[in-house]
Amino acid sequence: MYTQSMDLPGQVQLGGDSAEERRFQARVDADAKIEPRDWMPEAYRKTLLRQISQHAHSEVVGMYPEGNWITRAPTLMRKAILIAKVQDEAGHGLYLYSAAETLGQSRDQMMTALNAGKAKYSSIFNYPTLTWADVGAIGWLVDGAAIINQIPICRCSYGPYARAMIRICKEESFHQRQGFDIMLALSRGTPQQKAMAQDALERWWWPCLMMFGPPEQDSTHSAQSMQWKIKRVSNDELRQKFVDVTVPQAELLGLRIPDPQLKWNAERAHYDFGAINWDEFWRVVNGDGPCNRERLAARVAAYQEGQWVRDAALAYAQKQRDRARKEAA
Amino acid sequence: MIDQREWPLWEVFIRSKQGLDHKHCGSLHAPDATMAIKLARDVYTRRNEGVSIWVVPSAAISASDPDQRESFVEPMADKIYRHPTFYELPDELKHM
């Protein structure tokens, strides 16, 4: 989901069959964690590095759609909550960059790839936040989907990633509840406010289902990731779970999910739902969504405008070290 | 291109409560120790997770070699007499 382009075709890297790899796989099969300095197959390292860095980038870019509404939040309390939420997203990005760095790539290298448009992040953040209700819909649906995706990653075979995920999941619940609380207030408000909530749900529903990534038959990467216990539950299973838990929540809000084929299937004990527009998904993943260019431009501008701060802090630290050395001499 | 002016990496240790040990909780980049502590507060203790923070330059940490884990740890495994449960004592014995 946050790492959905892991499933892009042509990225399959199958494990080998050396004695080292067999020992590695045996450890993974026994549910032992792999730590940074342990031996690991090169393809495992690369897959994880790509997945964790994509996940980190998603947290960072995910601040933009919501940051858009900080100055326009309807009350001071909502504003304080939104600032805290966006700050958490920055924190999540940092935990994940730290986890990725243990695999041998520096944060600057990852940031450079993101700013150059060479790295992927979740397609969901390339959609615009047109009204305040979108902030509610993001918390409720996008963070709700994130929780469903991230809970299994807490059991990922790579220790630093699993630990980062545990910390993130603890904080994510607040994100979803504050979003639902916004939707609840709007749906109990004036007819205009309720219509605003309905409109946000209609625009975010399908992109949220796409967050889980393409169906399994199109995802050649999954088998290897499952074997390595990087990925533990399939895209389709997670998507189904999201639909099953979210439909009753929408009913509670008195809002209508924009899918005429959505229907409880007693035999499967799951909701059936309509076909997802995968053409739209691939378009957004490949850079042509409604806000891809805007997000990247905002990211690059923030990086460049912060350069003097980073330089000044380093120069100050150097000056302090020089002074201490001179005083010691 | 790699930015050569990257802030160095620090390991962060947090004491969650007075009376408990500082425990490793993650790492971060910072230009110096003062900034590392301030950033660690924002990154790792946003919800009262700590009352005290240590930061250590990552480069200053020496670690045991994971490839020699077996020979390194094994000598401790067979000294079961170091544990109190090794000793069989008469049932009548009290307060021991």
Coordinates of C-alpha atoms in Angstrom, one line a residue:
Chain A
M1 CA 0.0 0.0 0.0
Y2 CA 2.5 2.7 1.1
T3 CA 4.8 0.4 -0.8
Q4 CA 2.5 -0.6 -3.5
S5 CA 4.9 -0.1 -6.4
M6 CA 6.8 -3.0 -5.0
D7 CA 4.4 -4.9 -7.1
L8 CA 5.4 -3.3 -10.4
P9 CA 6.1 -6.0 -12.9
G10 CA 9.7 -6.9 -13.7
Q11 CA 11.0 -6.5 -10.2
V12 CA 11.2 -10.2 -9.3
Q13 CA 14.4 -11.2 -7.7
L14 CA 14.3 -14.8 -6.7
G15 CA 16.4 -16.1 -3.9
G16 CA 19.3 -18.5 -4.6
D17 CA 20.1 -21.8 -3.1
S18 CA 23.5 -21.5 -1.4
A19 CA 24.2 -22.9 2.0
E20 CA 24.1 -19.4 3.4
E21 CA 20.7 -18.8 1.8
R22 CA 19.3 -22.0 3.1
R23 CA 20.5 -21.1 6.6
F24 CA 19.0 -17.7 6.2
Q25 CA 15.6 -19.1 5.1
A26 CA 15.6 -21.6 8.0
R27 CA 16.0 -18.7 10.4
V28 CA 13.2 -16.8 8.7
D29 CA 11.0 -19.9 8.7
A30 CA 11.6 -20.3 12.4
D31 CA 10.3 -16.7 12.9
A32 CA 13.7 -15.5 14.1
K33 CA 14.4 -11.8 13.3
I34 CA 17.1 -10.7 10.9
E35 CA 19.3 -7.8 12.2
P36 CA 21.4 -5.3 10.3
R37 CA 24.7 -7.0 10.6
D38 CA 23.5 -10.6 10.0
W39 CA 24.1 -12.2 6.7
M40 CA 21.2 -11.7 4.2
P41 CA 20.7 -12.4 0.5
E42 CA 21.5 -9.4 -1.6
A43 CA 18.0 -9.5 -3.1
Y44 CA 16.5 -9.5 0.4
R45 CA 18.5 -6.4 1.2
K46 CA 17.5 -4.6 -2.0
T47 CA 13.8 -5.5 -1.7
L48 CA 13.7 -4.3 1.9
L49 CA 15.6 -1.1 1.1
R50 CA 13.2 -0.3 -1.7
Q51 CA 10.1 -1.2 0.4
I52 CA 11.2 0.7 3.6
S53 CA 12.3 3.8 1.6
Q54 CA 9.1 3.9 -0.3
H55 CA 7.2 3.6 2.9
A56 CA 9.3 6.5 4.4
H57 CA 8.7 8.7 1.3
S58 CA 5.0 8.0 1.6
E59 CA 5.0 9.3 5.2
V60 CA 6.9 12.4 4.1
V61 CA 4.8 13.2 1.0
G62 CA 1.7 12.3 3.0
M63 CA 2.2 15.5 5.0
Y64 CA 1.4 17.7 2.0
P65 CA -2.3 17.0 1.4
E66 CA -3.1 17.5 5.1
G67 CA -0.6 20.4 5.7
N68 CA -2.7 22.2 3.1
W69 CA -5.5 22.6 5.7
I70 CA -3.5 23.5 8.8
T71 CA -4.0 27.2 8.4
R72 CA -7.7 26.8 7.5
A73 CA -8.8 24.3 10.2
P74 CA -12.3 25.3 11.5
T75 CA -11.3 25.6 15.2
L76 CA -8.2 26.1 17.2
M77 CA -8.6 22.5 18.7
R78 CA -8.9 21.0 15.2
K79 CA -5.8 22.9 14.1
A80 CA -3.7 21.8 17.1
I81 CA -4.8 18.2 16.4
L82 CA -3.9 18.4 12.7
I83 CA -0.5 19.9 13.5
A84 CA 0.2 17.0 15.9
K85 CA -1.0 14.5 13.3
V86 CA 1.2 16.0 10.6
Q87 CA 4.2 16.0 13.0
D88 CA 3.6 12.3 13.7
E89 CA 3.8 11.7 9.9
A90 CA 7.2 13.4 9.9
G91 CA 8.2 11.2 12.8
H92 CA 7.1 8.1 11.0
G93 CA 9.2 9.1 8.0
L94 CA 12.2 9.5 10.3
Y95 CA 11.7 6.1 12.0
L96 CA 11.5 4.4 8.6
Y97 CA 14.5 6.2 7.1
S98 CA 16.5 5.1 10.1
A99 CA 15.4 1.5 9.6
A100 CA 16.3 1.7 5.9
E101 CA 19.7 3.2 6.7
T102 CA 20.7 0.1 8.6
L103 CA 20.6 -1.7 5.1
G104 CA 23.5 0.5 3.9
Q105 CA 22.0 3.5 2.1
S106 CA 22.2 7.0 3.6
R107 CA 19.1 9.1 4.2
D108 CA 20.5 11.7 1.8
Q109 CA 20.8 9.2 -0.9
M110 CA 17.1 8.3 -0.4
M111 CA 16.0 11.9 -0.2
T112 CA 18.0 12.6 -3.4
A113 CA 16.2 9.8 -5.2
L114 CA 12.8 11.1 -4.0
N115 CA 13.6 14.7 -5.0
A116 CA 14.8 13.6 -8.4
G117 CA 11.5 11.8 -9.0
K118 CA 13.2 8.4 -9.1
A119 CA 11.6 7.0 -6.0
K120 CA 8.0 5.9 -5.5
Y121 CA 5.6 6.8 -2.8
S122 CA 1.9 5.8 -2.3
S123 CA -0.4 6.8 -5.1
I124 CA -3.0 8.1 -2.5
F125 CA -1.0 11.3 -1.8
N126 CA -1.3 12.4 -5.4
Y127 CA -5.0 13.3 -4.9
P128 CA -6.0 16.8 -3.9
T129 CA -7.6 17.9 -0.6
L130 CA -10.4 20.2 -1.8
T131 CA -12.4 20.7 1.4
W132 CA -12.0 20.3 5.1
A133 CA -13.9 17.0 4.9
D134 CA -11.0 15.6 2.9
V135 CA -8.9 15.9 6.1
G136 CA -11.6 13.8 7.8
A137 CA -11.7 11.3 5.0
I138 CA -7.9 10.9 5.0
G139 CA -7.7 10.2 8.7
W140 CA -10.7 7.8 8.6
L141 CA -10.0 6.0 5.3
V142 CA -6.3 6.5 4.4
D143 CA -5.0 6.0 7.9
G144 CA -7.6 3.2 8.4
A145 CA -6.2 1.4 5.4
A146 CA -2.7 2.1 6.6
I147 CA -3.4 0.4 9.9
I148 CA -4.7 -2.7 8.2
N149 CA -1.7 -2.8 6.1
Q150 CA 0.9 -2.1 8.8
I151 CA -0.2 -4.4 11.5
P152 CA 1.1 -7.5 9.7
I153 CA 4.4 -5.7 9.0
C154 CA 5.0 -5.5 12.8
R155 CA 5.8 -9.2 12.4
C156 CA 8.2 -8.6 9.4
S157 CA 11.4 -10.7 9.4
Y158 CA 13.6 -7.6 9.4
G159 CA 14.0 -6.4 13.0
P160 CA 14.5 -2.7 12.5
Y161 CA 11.5 -2.5 10.1
A162 CA 9.3 -4.5 12.5
R163 CA 10.3 -2.3 15.4
A164 CA 9.6 0.9 13.5
M165 CA 6.2 -0.5 12.5
I166 CA 5.3 -1.3 16.1
R167 CA 6.0 2.3 17.1
I168 CA 4.0 3.7 14.1
C169 CA 1.0 1.5 14.7
K170 CA 0.7 2.7 18.2
E171 CA 0.4 6.3 16.9
E172 CA -1.8 5.6 13.9
S173 CA -4.9 4.9 15.9
F174 CA -5.1 8.5 17.0
H175 CA -4.9 9.5 13.3
Q176 CA -7.8 7.4 12.3
R177 CA -10.0 8.5 15.2
Q178 CA -9.4 12.2 14.7
G179 CA -10.4 11.7 11.1
F180 CA -13.6 9.8 12.0
D181 CA -14.4 12.5 14.5
I182 CA -14.2 15.1 11.8
M183 CA -16.5 13.0 9.6
L184 CA -18.9 12.4 12.5
A185 CA -19.2 16.1 13.2
L186 CA -19.8 16.9 9.6
S187 CA -22.4 14.2 9.0
R188 CA -24.3 15.3 12.1
G189 CA -24.1 18.9 11.0
T190 CA -26.0 21.0 8.5
P191 CA -27.1 19.4 5.2
Q192 CA -24.2 21.3 3.5
Q193 CA -21.7 19.8 5.9
K194 CA -23.1 16.4 5.4
A195 CA -23.0 16.8 1.7
M196 CA -19.3 17.8 2.0
A197 CA -18.5 14.6 4.0
Q198 CA -20.4 12.6 1.3
D199 CA -18.4 14.2 -1.5
A200 CA -15.1 13.5 0.3
L201 CA -16.0 9.9 0.8
E202 CA -16.9 9.6 -2.9
R203 CA -13.6 11.0 -4.0
W204 CA -11.4 9.0 -1.6
W205 CA -13.1 5.6 -1.6
W206 CA -11.7 4.1 -4.8
P207 CA -8.2 5.6 -4.4
C208 CA -8.2 4.0 -0.9
L209 CA -9.0 0.6 -2.3
M210 CA -6.1 1.1 -4.8
M211 CA -3.7 1.7 -1.9
F212 CA -3.4 -2.0 -1.2
G213 CA -1.8 -2.5 -4.6
P214 CA -2.7 -4.6 -7.6
P215 CA -4.5 -8.0 -7.4
E216 CA -2.2 -10.9 -6.5
Q217 CA -2.2 -12.5 -10.0
D218 CA -0.5 -9.3 -11.3
S219 CA 1.9 -9.2 -8.4
T220 CA 4.9 -11.4 -9.3
H221 CA 6.9 -9.9 -6.4
S222 CA 4.6 -11.2 -3.7
A223 CA 5.7 -14.9 -3.6
Q224 CA 9.3 -14.1 -2.7
S225 CA 8.3 -11.4 -0.2
M226 CA 6.0 -13.8 1.5
Q227 CA 8.7 -16.5 1.6
W228 CA 11.0 -14.0 3.2
K229 CA 8.3 -12.8 5.6
I230 CA 8.7 -9.2 4.4
K231 CA 5.1 -9.3 3.3
R232 CA 2.8 -11.5 5.4
V233 CA -0.7 -11.0 4.0
S234 CA -1.8 -10.6 0.3
N235 CA -3.0 -7.3 -1.2
D236 CA -6.5 -8.7 -1.9
E237 CA -6.9 -10.1 1.6
L238 CA -6.0 -6.8 3.2
R239 CA -8.3 -4.9 0.8
Q240 CA -11.2 -7.2 1.6
K241 CA -10.6 -6.6 5.3
F242 CA -10.6 -2.9 4.8
V243 CA -13.9 -3.0 3.0
D244 CA -15.4 -5.3 5.6
V245 CA -14.5 -3.0 8.5
T246 CA -15.2 0.2 6.8
V247 CA -18.7 -0.4 5.4
P248 CA -20.4 -0.5 8.8
Q249 CA -18.5 2.7 9.8
A250 CA -19.9 4.5 6.7
E251 CA -23.4 3.3 7.7
L252 CA -22.9 4.7 11.2
L253 CA -22.0 8.1 9.6
G254 CA -25.1 7.8 7.4
L255 CA -22.9 8.2 4.3
R256 CA -23.1 6.2 1.1
I257 CA -20.1 4.4 -0.4
P258 CA -20.0 5.1 -4.1
D259 CA -20.2 1.5 -5.3
P260 CA -23.5 0.1 -6.6
Q261 CA -22.1 -3.4 -6.5
L262 CA -21.2 -3.2 -2.8
K263 CA -23.2 -6.0 -1.1
W264 CA -22.9 -8.3 1.8
N265 CA -22.2 -11.9 0.6
A266 CA -23.5 -14.2 3.4
E267 CA -21.9 -17.2 1.8
R268 CA -18.4 -15.7 1.8
A269 CA -19.1 -13.7 4.9
H270 CA -17.5 -10.7 3.2
Y271 CA -18.7 -7.7 1.3
D272 CA -18.6 -8.1 -2.5
F273 CA -17.5 -4.9 -4.2
G274 CA -17.2 -3.5 -7.8
A275 CA -14.2 -3.5 -10.1
I276 CA -11.3 -1.2 -9.4
N277 CA -10.1 1.1 -12.2
W278 CA -6.5 -0.2 -12.4
D279 CA -5.8 2.1 -15.4
E280 CA -6.2 5.0 -13.1
F281 CA -3.9 3.3 -10.5
W282 CA -1.1 2.8 -13.0
R283 CA -1.5 6.3 -14.3
V284 CA -1.0 7.8 -10.8
V285 CA 1.8 5.4 -9.9
N286 CA 3.6 6.3 -13.0
G287 CA 3.6 10.0 -12.3
D288 CA 0.4 11.2 -14.0
G289 CA -2.1 11.6 -11.1
P290 CA -3.8 14.9 -10.3
C291 CA -1.1 16.2 -8.0
N292 CA 2.2 14.2 -8.7
R293 CA 4.0 17.2 -10.1
E294 CA 2.8 19.6 -7.3
R295 CA 3.8 17.2 -4.6
L296 CA 7.3 16.7 -6.0
A297 CA 7.8 20.4 -6.6
A298 CA 6.7 21.2 -3.0
R299 CA 9.2 18.5 -1.7
V300 CA 12.1 19.9 -3.8
A301 CA 11.3 23.5 -2.7
A302 CA 11.2 22.5 1.0
Y303 CA 14.5 20.7 0.6
Q304 CA 16.2 23.6 -1.1
E305 CA 14.8 26.2 1.2
G306 CA 16.0 24.2 4.2
Q307 CA 19.6 23.9 2.9
W308 CA 20.9 27.0 4.7
V309 CA 19.5 25.7 8.0
R310 CA 21.3 22.4 7.6
D311 CA 24.5 24.1 6.5
A312 CA 24.3 26.7 9.4
A313 CA 23.8 23.9 12.0
L314 CA 26.9 22.0 10.7
A315 CA 29.0 25.2 10.5
Y316 CA 28.0 26.0 14.1
A317 CA 28.9 22.5 15.3
Q318 CA 32.3 22.7 13.6
K319 CA 33.0 26.1 15.2
Q320 CA 32.1 24.7 18.6
R321 CA 34.5 21.7 18.0
D322 CA 37.3 24.1 16.9
R323 CA 36.9 26.3 19.9
A324 CA 36.9 23.3 22.3
R325 CA 40.1 22.1 20.6
K326 CA 41.8 25.5 20.9
E327 CA 40.9 25.8 24.6
A328 CA 42.3 22.3 25.3
A329 CA 45.6 23.2 23.6
Chain B
M1 CA 24.8 12.7 -6.2
I2 CA 25.4 12.3 -2.5
D3 CA 25.3 15.4 -0.4
Q4 CA 28.6 15.5 1.4
R5 CA 27.3 17.7 4.1
E6 CA 25.0 15.1 5.7
W7 CA 24.5 15.4 9.5
P8 CA 26.1 12.6 11.4
L9 CA 24.1 9.7 12.8
W10 CA 23.4 9.3 16.6
E11 CA 21.9 6.4 18.6
V12 CA 19.2 7.4 21.0
F13 CA 18.6 5.9 24.5
I14 CA 15.5 6.8 26.5
R15 CA 14.8 6.3 30.2
S16 CA 11.0 5.8 30.2
K17 CA 10.6 6.3 34.0
Q18 CA 12.8 7.4 36.8
G19 CA 14.4 4.3 38.3
L20 CA 14.5 2.3 35.0
D21 CA 17.5 1.8 32.6
H22 CA 18.0 3.9 29.5
K23 CA 17.0 1.7 26.6
H24 CA 18.0 2.0 22.9
C25 CA 15.1 3.2 20.9
G26 CA 16.4 4.3 17.5
S27 CA 18.7 6.7 15.7
L28 CA 18.6 10.1 14.1
H29 CA 20.8 12.6 12.2
A30 CA 21.9 15.8 14.0
P31 CA 24.8 18.3 13.6
D32 CA 25.8 18.1 17.3
A33 CA 24.9 16.5 20.6
T34 CA 22.7 19.4 21.8
M35 CA 20.6 19.3 18.6
A36 CA 20.6 15.5 18.7
I37 CA 18.9 15.6 22.2
K38 CA 16.4 18.2 21.1
L39 CA 15.5 16.2 17.9
A40 CA 15.3 13.0 19.9
R41 CA 12.8 14.6 22.2
D42 CA 10.6 15.5 19.1
V43 CA 11.1 12.2 17.3
Y44 CA 11.0 9.7 20.1
T45 CA 9.1 11.2 23.1
R46 CA 6.1 13.0 21.6
R47 CA 3.8 11.1 24.0
N48 CA 5.7 11.2 27.3
E49 CA 7.7 8.1 26.5
G50 CA 10.7 9.4 28.4
V51 CA 12.1 11.4 31.3
S52 CA 15.7 11.4 30.2
I53 CA 17.6 11.0 26.9
W54 CA 21.1 9.9 26.0
V55 CA 22.6 10.3 22.6
V56 CA 25.8 8.6 21.4
P57 CA 27.5 9.1 18.0
S58 CA 26.8 5.9 16.1
A59 CA 30.4 5.7 15.0
A60 CA 31.5 5.4 18.6
I61 CA 29.7 2.1 19.2
S62 CA 31.6 -1.1 19.1
A63 CA 29.7 -4.3 18.8
S64 CA 30.2 -8.1 19.0
D65 CA 30.4 -9.9 15.7
P66 CA 27.1 -11.6 14.7
D67 CA 29.0 -14.1 12.6
Q68 CA 30.7 -15.4 15.7
R69 CA 27.6 -15.4 17.8
E70 CA 27.7 -19.1 18.4
S71 CA 31.2 -19.3 19.7
F72 CA 30.8 -16.1 21.5
V73 CA 27.6 -17.0 23.4
E74 CA 28.0 -20.8 23.6
P75 CA 30.4 -20.9 26.6
M76 CA 27.6 -19.5 28.8
A77 CA 25.0 -22.1 27.7
D78 CA 26.5 -25.2 29.4
K79 CA 27.1 -23.7 32.9
I80 CA 23.7 -24.6 34.3
Y81 CA 25.1 -24.7 37.8
R82 CA 25.1 -20.9 37.7
H83 CA 21.3 -21.0 38.1
P84 CA 19.7 -21.6 41.5
T85 CA 17.3 -24.1 39.9
F86 CA 20.3 -26.5 39.3
Y87 CA 20.4 -27.5 42.9
E88 CA 18.0 -30.2 44.2
L89 CA 17.2 -29.5 47.8
P90 CA 15.2 -31.4 50.4
D91 CA 11.5 -30.4 50.6
E92 CA 11.8 -29.7 54.3
L93 CA 14.3 -26.9 53.7
K94 CA 12.7 -23.5 54.2
H95 CA 13.6 -19.9 53.3
M96 CA 16.2 -20.6 50.6

